[in-house]
Amino acid sequence: MAREFQRGHKAKISDLTPGTDLYVGVQITAPGLTFDISCFGLDANEQLSDDRYFIFFNQPKSPEESIQLLGAQAGDTESFRVTLDRVPPHVHKLSFTATIDGAGQMSQVGPGYLRIVAGGEEVARYAFDGSEFSTERAVMLGDFYLKDVWRFAAVGQGFDGGLEALLKNFGGEVAEEEPAAPQQPAQSAAPSFAPPPFAAPGTPAAPAAPQAPQPAPSFGAPSAPAPVPAPAPAPAQPVHAAPTLAAPMAPVAPTPPHGAPSPYGQPPQQPAAPQPPQHPQYGQVPGQTPPHGAPAPAAYGQQQYAQPYGQQPPMGMPPGGMPPMGMPPGMPQGVPQGAPQAGAGLQAALQKYRETATGQRWTPQNQQLMRVDLAMGGMPVLARQGSMVMYQGKVDFGYKGAGFSSRIVGNATGQEMQLMRCTGRGQVFLAEDGAHLHPIELQGDGICVSAENVLAFDESLQYEVRRIEGHGIPGGALFTMQFQGTGTVVVKTHGVPVVLPVTPTTFADCNAVVAWSAASQVILSSQVRLRRNAYPGHSGETVNLQFRGAPGNFIVVQPYEV
């Protein structure tokens, strides 16, 4: 009987089947919508470092054929053959995705599923429907990921931006030529799988015909946009003839290499002298027009301004000092107005700050911001009061009160945590005082963390105050919080911490240590001596923690003393 998965659930492949040659089927439908179903082979950084492992209708198999697109069959909209023991070592995750081809939203999707079949028997199924989504146009359905062994995770994470947002999330880019692909309208007449023309030959694993249109690696090639501006300027001569030409005057002595004189003689409209009077009409003050010594544009669109006759003008400005009409300062002047500018514009400037969605429950957005998806796993999150900076979806925040005895213990030990309970279906973003955040996943083991260094944790974890024994220490013993169970705890530090293995001679300042493995033995070590205190002054390092334990134990120390 197939094992039923819900969003956020994970399991080892070996717990589902001993086989490694698997069939993966996806069934997804919606009235009036067609879907592109793909598989991304990602590296250890969850990036598409090799675009040959973007498996879709135009590239139906990986080089070693460990991932093959089979087409629609057995009631599935799309299907794949995955041979896990043939996946190359640099591929750590296989992400199966679905995107809407055209207009529409994932909320329109009817009941669907992703299933795993081994030896003709279905062993796992993740069922979903439109109620789990809203305005998304692309969704990550499930992952095979390598963590010691191959595992499966039901993801169900969506993207509003569709295929382009999905590709950017995986480190790829859609080439500018790609939107003008006439192949989709021509081949969209395929009967059962409209977006990919590969749907008709559903049963064969990977015929030679679909490999013909393999220029599709431009989907994920990061360098693809670079050559786009270069060929584009040539047809845009009429648009930029007036703004880029300053005057048909002969250039001064420090003329740029070989290109300046020739363009003035080649284009028919160049020798015409009436061009300079039109230059001020494009937003230039007549007194600022450089009629003498103005650089002649090489080949209408070459970035001549970068080396203007021996001078270094401000970035993005021609030698005359004023940009042509419609071109803001700071943008290259030799590029046509219609051509996309790499790294220019508001969207490009903010691209590196966009939300990071990995399909995991806990996702660091940067070093100081953490996102938790409450819908994944279906369990509430306990977070420090006031640590929420933003949330999306339907989320309820409630006060998490401690019992009378817990408050007494917390006040007496200094390990009291003021918590709030986050429930619902949405994403919550957490941060506090710009501290560095580190999610630590526990799988039945334990970790000791000071309450001051805990930002949030899954409610499934058990926690209690633990005493650190010490004798003859001024002020008595020290205390910490111990977390155990299955879930994630987010630890915050001042600066980037260091993790050290526990040895018999491992000592740490009790004001700098952040966390340590629960199996470690911790002893308070004092260097306070009566004879030493009889004289003024001391080292400031009189009380430390000594750690002992078997190999595998660790401590986490921050570059800061509380």
XYZ file of C-alpha atoms in Angstrom:
562
model
C 0.000 0.000 0.000
C 1.310 3.434 -0.944
C 2.428 5.705 1.866
C 0.480 8.973 1.933
C 2.501 12.173 2.304
C 1.407 15.632 3.332
C 3.222 18.870 2.571
C 6.446 19.019 4.573
C 6.676 15.284 5.239
C 9.973 13.506 4.512
C 11.169 9.916 4.388
C 14.165 7.860 3.300
C 13.764 6.200 -0.077
C 15.048 2.990 1.478
C 12.079 3.071 3.878
C 9.706 3.183 0.909
C 11.386 0.679 -1.408
C 14.745 -1.090 -1.712
C 14.842 -0.226 -5.415
C 16.659 2.719 -6.968
C 15.140 2.608 -10.486
C 11.967 4.607 -9.860
C 8.998 5.901 -11.822
C 7.762 9.370 -10.820
C 4.319 10.381 -12.071
C 2.652 13.798 -11.789
C -1.050 14.383 -12.307
C -2.151 18.031 -12.395
C -5.108 19.527 -14.272
C -7.231 22.660 -14.274
C -10.013 23.853 -16.599
C -8.526 25.807 -19.478
C -4.930 25.583 -18.191
C -1.910 23.718 -19.484
C 1.190 22.893 -17.477
C 4.912 22.441 -18.034
C 6.289 19.760 -15.713
C 10.060 19.681 -15.271
C 12.847 18.280 -13.114
C 15.840 20.320 -11.888
C 19.091 18.575 -10.948
C 20.621 20.842 -8.263
C 24.043 20.911 -6.644
C 24.924 21.077 -2.944
C 24.004 24.794 -2.920
C 20.594 24.024 -4.475
C 21.614 25.761 -7.686
C 21.358 24.631 -11.295
C 25.120 24.672 -11.869
C 24.824 22.513 -15.014
C 21.929 23.341 -17.347
C 22.070 19.836 -18.850
C 20.225 18.729 -15.711
C 17.193 20.903 -16.422
C 14.921 18.116 -17.728
C 11.865 19.352 -19.631
C 10.057 18.825 -22.931
C 12.905 20.311 -24.948
C 15.658 18.375 -23.114
C 14.129 15.037 -22.152
C 17.084 13.362 -20.443
C 20.322 14.012 -18.566
C 23.688 13.181 -20.160
C 24.055 9.817 -18.409
C 20.259 9.166 -18.658
C 19.797 8.953 -14.902
C 16.774 11.286 -15.312
C 14.453 10.734 -18.281
C 11.216 12.412 -19.299
C 8.742 9.712 -20.363
C 5.643 11.741 -21.203
C 1.978 11.276 -20.324
C 0.995 7.719 -19.471
C -0.936 5.587 -16.988
C -3.214 8.502 -16.091
C -0.298 10.810 -15.274
C 0.027 14.229 -16.914
C 3.796 13.720 -17.047
C 6.168 10.996 -15.889
C 9.878 10.506 -15.294
C 12.278 7.610 -14.876
C 14.835 8.268 -12.128
C 17.763 5.908 -11.555
C 19.232 7.118 -8.286
C 22.406 5.002 -8.350
C 23.332 6.596 -11.704
C 22.872 10.230 -10.612
C 26.301 11.935 -10.725
C 27.918 12.977 -7.422
C 27.595 16.720 -8.055
C 23.780 16.453 -8.180
C 22.408 16.502 -4.621
C 18.723 17.188 -5.245
C 16.108 16.455 -7.912
C 13.244 18.958 -7.717
C 10.037 18.156 -9.626
C 8.103 21.294 -10.577
C 4.964 22.357 -12.431
C 4.417 25.754 -14.067
C 1.359 27.217 -15.782
C 1.826 27.852 -19.502
C 0.052 31.184 -19.967
C -2.359 32.983 -17.671
C -3.844 31.346 -14.599
C -3.244 30.572 -10.925
C -2.483 27.421 -9.015
C -5.616 27.955 -6.937
C -7.556 26.767 -10.018
C -5.897 23.347 -9.879
C -8.104 20.352 -9.226
C -7.091 17.313 -7.171
C -3.653 16.125 -8.240
C -0.707 14.137 -6.994
C 2.950 13.227 -7.286
C 3.549 9.513 -6.909
C 6.542 7.157 -6.770
C 6.297 3.697 -8.337
C 8.905 0.959 -7.866
C 8.675 -2.368 -9.675
C 5.181 -1.554 -10.913
C 3.884 -0.907 -7.373
C 3.051 2.547 -6.053
C 5.029 3.143 -2.854
C 4.407 6.842 -2.092
C 1.903 9.533 -3.017
C 1.683 13.245 -2.228
C -1.832 14.514 -2.967
C -2.641 18.215 -3.359
C -5.336 20.532 -4.708
C -5.914 24.212 -5.404
C -6.869 24.995 -1.816
C -3.183 24.754 -0.854
C -2.236 27.600 -3.232
C -3.388 31.108 -4.105
C -1.862 33.300 -6.833
C 1.164 31.107 -7.582
C 1.969 30.259 -11.186
C 4.751 27.755 -10.448
C 5.099 25.174 -7.707
C 7.777 22.786 -6.439
C 5.874 19.538 -5.898
C 8.480 17.185 -4.425
C 12.203 16.587 -4.025
C 14.593 13.681 -4.043
C 17.532 14.929 -1.986
C 20.779 13.366 -0.812
C 21.446 13.554 2.911
C 23.691 10.581 3.671
C 21.117 8.570 1.713
C 18.497 9.524 -0.863
C 15.285 10.832 0.677
C 11.934 12.134 -0.543
C 10.198 15.332 0.630
C 6.693 16.533 -0.258
C 7.229 20.264 -0.824
C 4.202 22.100 -2.300
C 5.996 25.479 -2.379
C 4.731 28.029 -4.953
C 6.105 31.056 -6.807
C 4.003 33.951 -8.088
C 6.412 34.722 -10.914
C 6.001 31.417 -12.770
C 8.825 29.707 -14.616
C 11.104 32.759 -14.570
C 10.914 33.055 -10.773
C 11.489 29.320 -10.465
C 14.590 29.448 -12.639
C 16.013 32.429 -10.758
C 15.429 30.622 -7.468
C 17.611 27.796 -8.789
C 20.299 30.179 -10.071
C 19.294 30.072 -13.741
C 17.976 32.742 -16.083
C 15.549 32.830 -18.961
C 17.391 34.098 -22.027
C 15.927 37.201 -23.620
C 15.397 35.351 -26.894
C 13.302 32.724 -25.153
C 9.991 34.635 -24.841
C 9.860 35.054 -28.612
C 9.931 31.298 -29.196
C 7.339 30.512 -31.851
C 7.603 26.822 -31.099
C 5.029 26.782 -28.316
C 2.127 28.139 -30.374
C 3.023 25.859 -33.229
C 3.357 22.760 -31.102
C 0.700 23.553 -28.515
C -1.704 21.454 -30.549
C -0.320 18.356 -28.847
C -3.383 16.440 -27.597
C -2.873 15.716 -23.912
C 0.109 17.836 -22.834
C -0.349 21.288 -24.310
C 2.781 23.242 -23.263
C 5.476 20.714 -24.107
C 5.446 19.378 -27.691
C 7.031 16.323 -26.172
C 3.705 15.147 -24.707
C 2.519 13.255 -27.759
C 5.326 10.666 -27.792
C 4.493 9.832 -24.203
C 5.641 6.220 -23.910
C 9.212 6.176 -25.243
C 11.831 7.124 -22.730
C 13.902 9.496 -24.777
C 13.673 9.358 -28.589
C 16.241 11.087 -30.699
C 13.770 13.592 -32.112
C 13.236 15.658 -28.927
C 16.978 16.217 -28.649
C 17.021 18.289 -31.809
C 15.810 21.525 -30.122
C 18.522 21.363 -27.424
C 19.316 25.061 -27.579
C 17.021 25.179 -24.514
C 19.966 25.240 -22.098
C 19.614 28.986 -22.459
C 16.939 28.631 -19.775
C 19.507 28.120 -17.093
C 22.738 29.543 -18.501
C 23.777 32.503 -16.315
C 25.958 33.864 -19.116
C 23.167 33.883 -21.695
C 22.037 37.500 -21.100
C 25.586 38.821 -21.578
C 25.703 38.574 -25.412
C 22.197 39.932 -25.792
C 23.085 43.663 -25.632
C 25.947 43.296 -28.144
C 24.005 42.184 -31.259
C 20.950 44.239 -30.345
C 22.440 47.699 -30.991
C 22.946 47.173 -34.739
C 19.275 47.307 -35.787
C 18.680 50.246 -33.440
C 20.663 52.777 -35.512
C 17.686 54.979 -36.366
C 16.684 55.279 -32.705
C 20.028 56.507 -31.465
C 21.467 58.279 -34.470
C 20.634 61.744 -33.152
C 21.354 61.367 -29.424
C 24.697 59.598 -29.733
C 26.244 61.711 -32.505
C 27.593 64.955 -31.144
C 28.942 66.722 -34.231
C 30.605 65.767 -37.490
C 33.737 67.626 -36.431
C 37.046 65.872 -36.748
C 38.103 64.352 -33.406
C 40.991 65.841 -31.509
C 44.419 64.256 -31.300
C 43.764 61.537 -28.693
C 41.277 59.740 -30.936
C 40.097 56.300 -29.717
C 41.498 53.287 -31.569
C 40.718 52.909 -35.261
C 36.957 53.250 -34.953
C 36.290 56.982 -34.629
C 37.126 58.393 -38.085
C 35.624 55.564 -40.105
C 32.052 55.737 -38.763
C 31.858 59.374 -39.756
C 32.509 58.455 -43.331
C 30.513 55.250 -43.506
C 26.897 56.026 -42.566
C 25.094 58.126 -45.167
C 23.475 60.338 -42.555
C 26.716 61.028 -40.750
C 28.312 63.537 -43.155
C 25.186 65.654 -43.107
C 26.145 68.713 -41.059
C 22.618 69.587 -39.848
C 22.917 66.946 -37.127
C 24.668 69.173 -34.490
C 21.840 71.738 -34.241
C 19.435 68.906 -33.371
C 21.576 67.774 -30.478
C 20.357 70.427 -27.997
C 16.748 69.511 -28.814
C 17.187 66.252 -26.970
C 17.452 67.732 -23.498
C 20.904 69.330 -23.795
C 21.652 72.933 -22.976
C 23.092 74.596 -26.085
C 26.067 75.952 -24.167
C 26.950 72.444 -23.011
C 26.923 70.757 -26.391
C 30.449 69.587 -27.204
C 30.806 70.418 -30.893
C 34.586 70.171 -30.826
C 36.369 66.995 -29.892
C 33.178 65.016 -29.332
C 33.820 61.279 -29.704
C 32.392 59.616 -32.729
C 30.402 56.517 -31.804
C 32.096 53.410 -33.092
C 29.647 51.189 -34.996
C 26.555 52.870 -33.503
C 26.250 51.312 -30.080
C 29.759 50.359 -29.083
C 30.478 51.554 -25.564
C 32.762 54.300 -26.805
C 32.107 56.420 -23.765
C 34.177 54.121 -21.568
C 37.389 55.485 -23.126
C 36.514 58.984 -24.410
C 39.583 60.335 -26.078
C 41.948 59.878 -23.183
C 39.610 61.165 -20.453
C 37.611 59.375 -17.775
C 34.124 60.910 -17.626
C 31.711 59.916 -14.872
C 30.249 56.460 -15.189
C 27.440 56.315 -17.715
C 28.064 59.850 -19.072
C 29.283 60.717 -22.571
C 32.206 63.135 -22.972
C 29.778 66.030 -23.395
C 28.533 65.544 -19.866
C 24.802 65.184 -20.692
C 23.026 61.904 -21.436
C 20.906 61.600 -24.591
C 17.160 61.916 -24.446
C 15.444 59.237 -22.374
C 18.695 57.816 -21.035
C 19.197 58.476 -17.316
C 22.714 59.175 -16.024
C 24.581 56.045 -15.131
C 23.280 53.910 -18.003
C 25.532 52.943 -20.939
C 24.847 55.328 -23.804
C 25.711 53.031 -26.703
C 22.991 50.484 -25.934
C 19.601 50.832 -27.632
C 16.727 51.969 -25.494
C 14.772 48.779 -26.065
C 17.616 46.451 -25.142
C 17.603 45.060 -21.572
C 20.383 46.377 -19.385
C 22.150 43.820 -17.254
C 22.091 45.025 -13.650
C 20.153 48.210 -14.486
C 16.734 49.234 -13.308
C 14.820 48.932 -10.076
C 13.955 45.259 -10.465
C 17.544 44.266 -11.166
C 18.843 46.376 -8.281
C 16.485 44.651 -5.818
C 16.826 41.164 -7.264
C 19.485 40.050 -4.783
C 17.202 40.994 -1.874
C 14.202 38.970 -3.027
C 12.626 36.337 -0.836
C 14.421 32.996 -0.802
C 12.125 29.988 -1.049
C 13.788 26.571 -0.795
C 10.776 24.411 -0.100
C 11.952 23.827 3.483
C 10.084 24.710 6.662
C 12.884 26.959 7.950
C 14.719 29.098 5.376
C 17.340 31.773 6.176
C 16.676 34.847 4.010
C 20.041 36.306 4.993
C 22.268 36.164 8.062
C 19.827 38.190 10.188
C 16.378 37.140 8.881
C 14.640 33.756 9.150
C 11.478 32.562 7.415
C 9.304 29.725 8.691
C 6.483 28.182 6.625
C 3.796 27.172 9.102
C 1.914 25.138 6.486
C 4.815 22.711 6.182
C 4.742 20.159 8.946
C 1.451 21.520 10.287
C 2.838 22.350 13.735
C 2.936 25.703 15.548
C 6.110 27.660 16.223
C 7.125 29.238 19.514
C 9.076 32.482 19.017
C 10.417 35.225 21.205
C 7.798 37.938 21.718
C 8.211 40.828 19.305
C 10.557 38.936 16.945
C 8.069 38.901 14.032
C 8.993 41.500 11.403
C 6.592 40.405 8.614
C 4.223 37.592 7.719
C 2.215 36.375 4.734
C -0.989 34.363 4.726
C -3.363 33.563 7.562
C -1.317 33.540 10.751
C -2.484 33.886 14.341
C -0.185 35.096 17.124
C -1.061 34.126 20.681
C 0.552 34.533 24.059
C 2.419 31.441 25.238
C 2.124 31.474 28.979
C 4.292 29.430 31.303
C 2.945 27.698 34.362
C 3.438 29.058 37.831
C 6.287 26.678 38.586
C 7.983 27.420 35.251
C 7.884 31.144 35.963
C 9.415 30.582 39.394
C 12.199 28.428 37.902
C 12.770 30.895 35.059
C 13.078 33.868 37.371
C 15.369 32.006 39.746
C 17.697 30.656 37.044
C 17.618 33.513 34.519
C 16.344 31.102 31.846
C 12.847 32.526 31.459
C 11.654 32.955 27.864
C 8.831 35.324 26.906
C 7.264 33.451 23.993
C 4.439 33.823 21.494
C 2.695 30.973 19.641
C 2.427 31.238 15.839
C -0.251 29.130 14.146
C -2.043 29.069 10.787
C -1.070 28.689 7.125
C 1.482 31.237 6.043
C 5.070 32.383 6.269
C 6.450 34.275 9.262
C 9.696 36.268 9.084
C 11.655 36.504 12.341
C 14.598 38.667 13.433
C 15.889 40.447 16.523
C 18.405 43.272 16.910
C 20.287 42.286 13.744
C 21.649 39.141 15.409
C 22.963 36.310 13.237
C 20.461 33.438 13.061
C 21.271 29.743 12.732
C 18.594 27.006 12.332
C 19.636 23.762 14.040
C 17.620 20.666 13.130
C 17.296 18.023 15.850
C 16.446 14.441 14.956
C 15.993 12.821 18.319
C 19.175 14.305 19.790
C 19.607 17.274 22.131
C 21.375 20.603 22.434
C 21.934 23.020 25.306
C 21.384 26.717 24.586
C 21.125 29.693 26.869
C 17.600 31.135 26.825
C 19.064 34.489 25.812
C 20.295 32.924 22.552
C 17.018 31.261 21.511
C 14.893 33.064 18.911
C 12.304 30.420 17.958
C 11.706 26.677 17.845
C 9.150 24.079 16.801
C 6.530 23.350 19.429
C 7.261 19.633 19.019
C 10.575 20.054 20.871
C 10.804 19.419 24.600
C 12.761 21.936 26.667
C 13.734 22.315 30.302
C 16.201 24.178 32.518
C 19.445 22.325 33.148
C 21.879 23.036 35.996
C 25.649 23.212 35.460
C 27.326 21.936 38.573
C 30.195 23.792 40.218
C 31.829 23.949 43.616
C 33.297 26.990 45.279
C 32.090 29.341 42.552
C 31.095 32.846 43.674
C 27.424 33.377 42.845
C 26.514 29.678 42.762
C 25.894 27.391 39.779
C 24.986 28.302 36.176
C 21.910 27.247 34.210
C 20.980 26.677 30.574
C 18.071 25.408 28.462
C 18.146 21.894 27.022
C 16.129 21.112 23.853
C 15.384 17.534 22.787
C 13.218 15.760 20.229
C 12.518 16.203 16.533
C 12.296 19.718 15.157
C 14.289 22.903 14.636
C 15.562 25.488 17.090
C 16.847 28.861 15.810
C 19.878 30.115 17.725
C 20.976 33.751 17.557
C 24.533 34.974 17.994
C 26.453 38.249 17.958
C 28.609 37.856 14.870
C 29.641 34.649 13.130
C 30.247 31.847 15.657
C 32.819 29.078 15.602
C 32.064 25.392 16.259
C 34.785 23.445 18.069
C 35.014 19.728 18.885
C 35.049 18.783 22.537
C 38.416 17.560 23.825
C 39.610 16.939 27.390
C 41.225 20.388 27.376
C 38.349 22.420 25.924
C 37.462 25.513 27.966
C 35.143 28.403 27.046
C 34.174 31.696 28.629
C 30.720 31.280 30.135
C 29.748 34.697 28.710
C 30.761 33.783 25.128
C 29.625 30.176 24.773
C 26.279 29.902 22.977
C 25.437 26.202 22.770
C 26.860 22.712 23.118
C 25.772 19.145 22.495
C 23.606 17.760 25.263
C 25.825 14.699 25.662
C 28.801 16.832 26.715
C 29.791 16.940 30.353
C 30.100 20.547 31.527
C 31.991 21.583 34.648
C 32.492 25.046 36.098
C 36.185 25.779 36.363
C 37.332 28.528 38.724
C 40.713 30.147 38.969
C 39.725 32.166 42.056
C 42.309 31.749 44.797
C 42.365 33.431 48.204
C 46.058 34.258 47.918
C 45.554 35.711 44.457
C 42.635 37.844 45.639
C 44.719 39.276 48.451
C 46.417 41.465 45.853
C 44.695 44.043 43.688
C 43.791 43.235 40.086
C 42.916 40.009 38.258
C 42.919 38.609 34.702
C 39.156 38.929 34.146
C 38.997 35.207 33.253
C 38.290 33.717 36.649
C 35.253 31.530 35.754
C 35.179 29.260 32.680
C 33.336 26.192 31.492
C 35.231 22.970 30.927
C 33.760 20.501 28.433
C 34.296 16.768 28.309
C 32.747 14.093 26.185
C 33.117 11.396 23.581
C 34.177 12.267 20.015
C 31.360 13.930 18.113
C 30.438 16.410 20.821
C 30.825 20.119 20.093
C 30.524 23.641 21.461
C 29.434 26.862 19.725
C 31.202 30.090 20.735
C 30.401 33.604 19.521
C 32.919 36.461 19.140
C 31.150 38.445 21.833
C 30.778 38.353 25.595
C 27.340 39.010 27.020
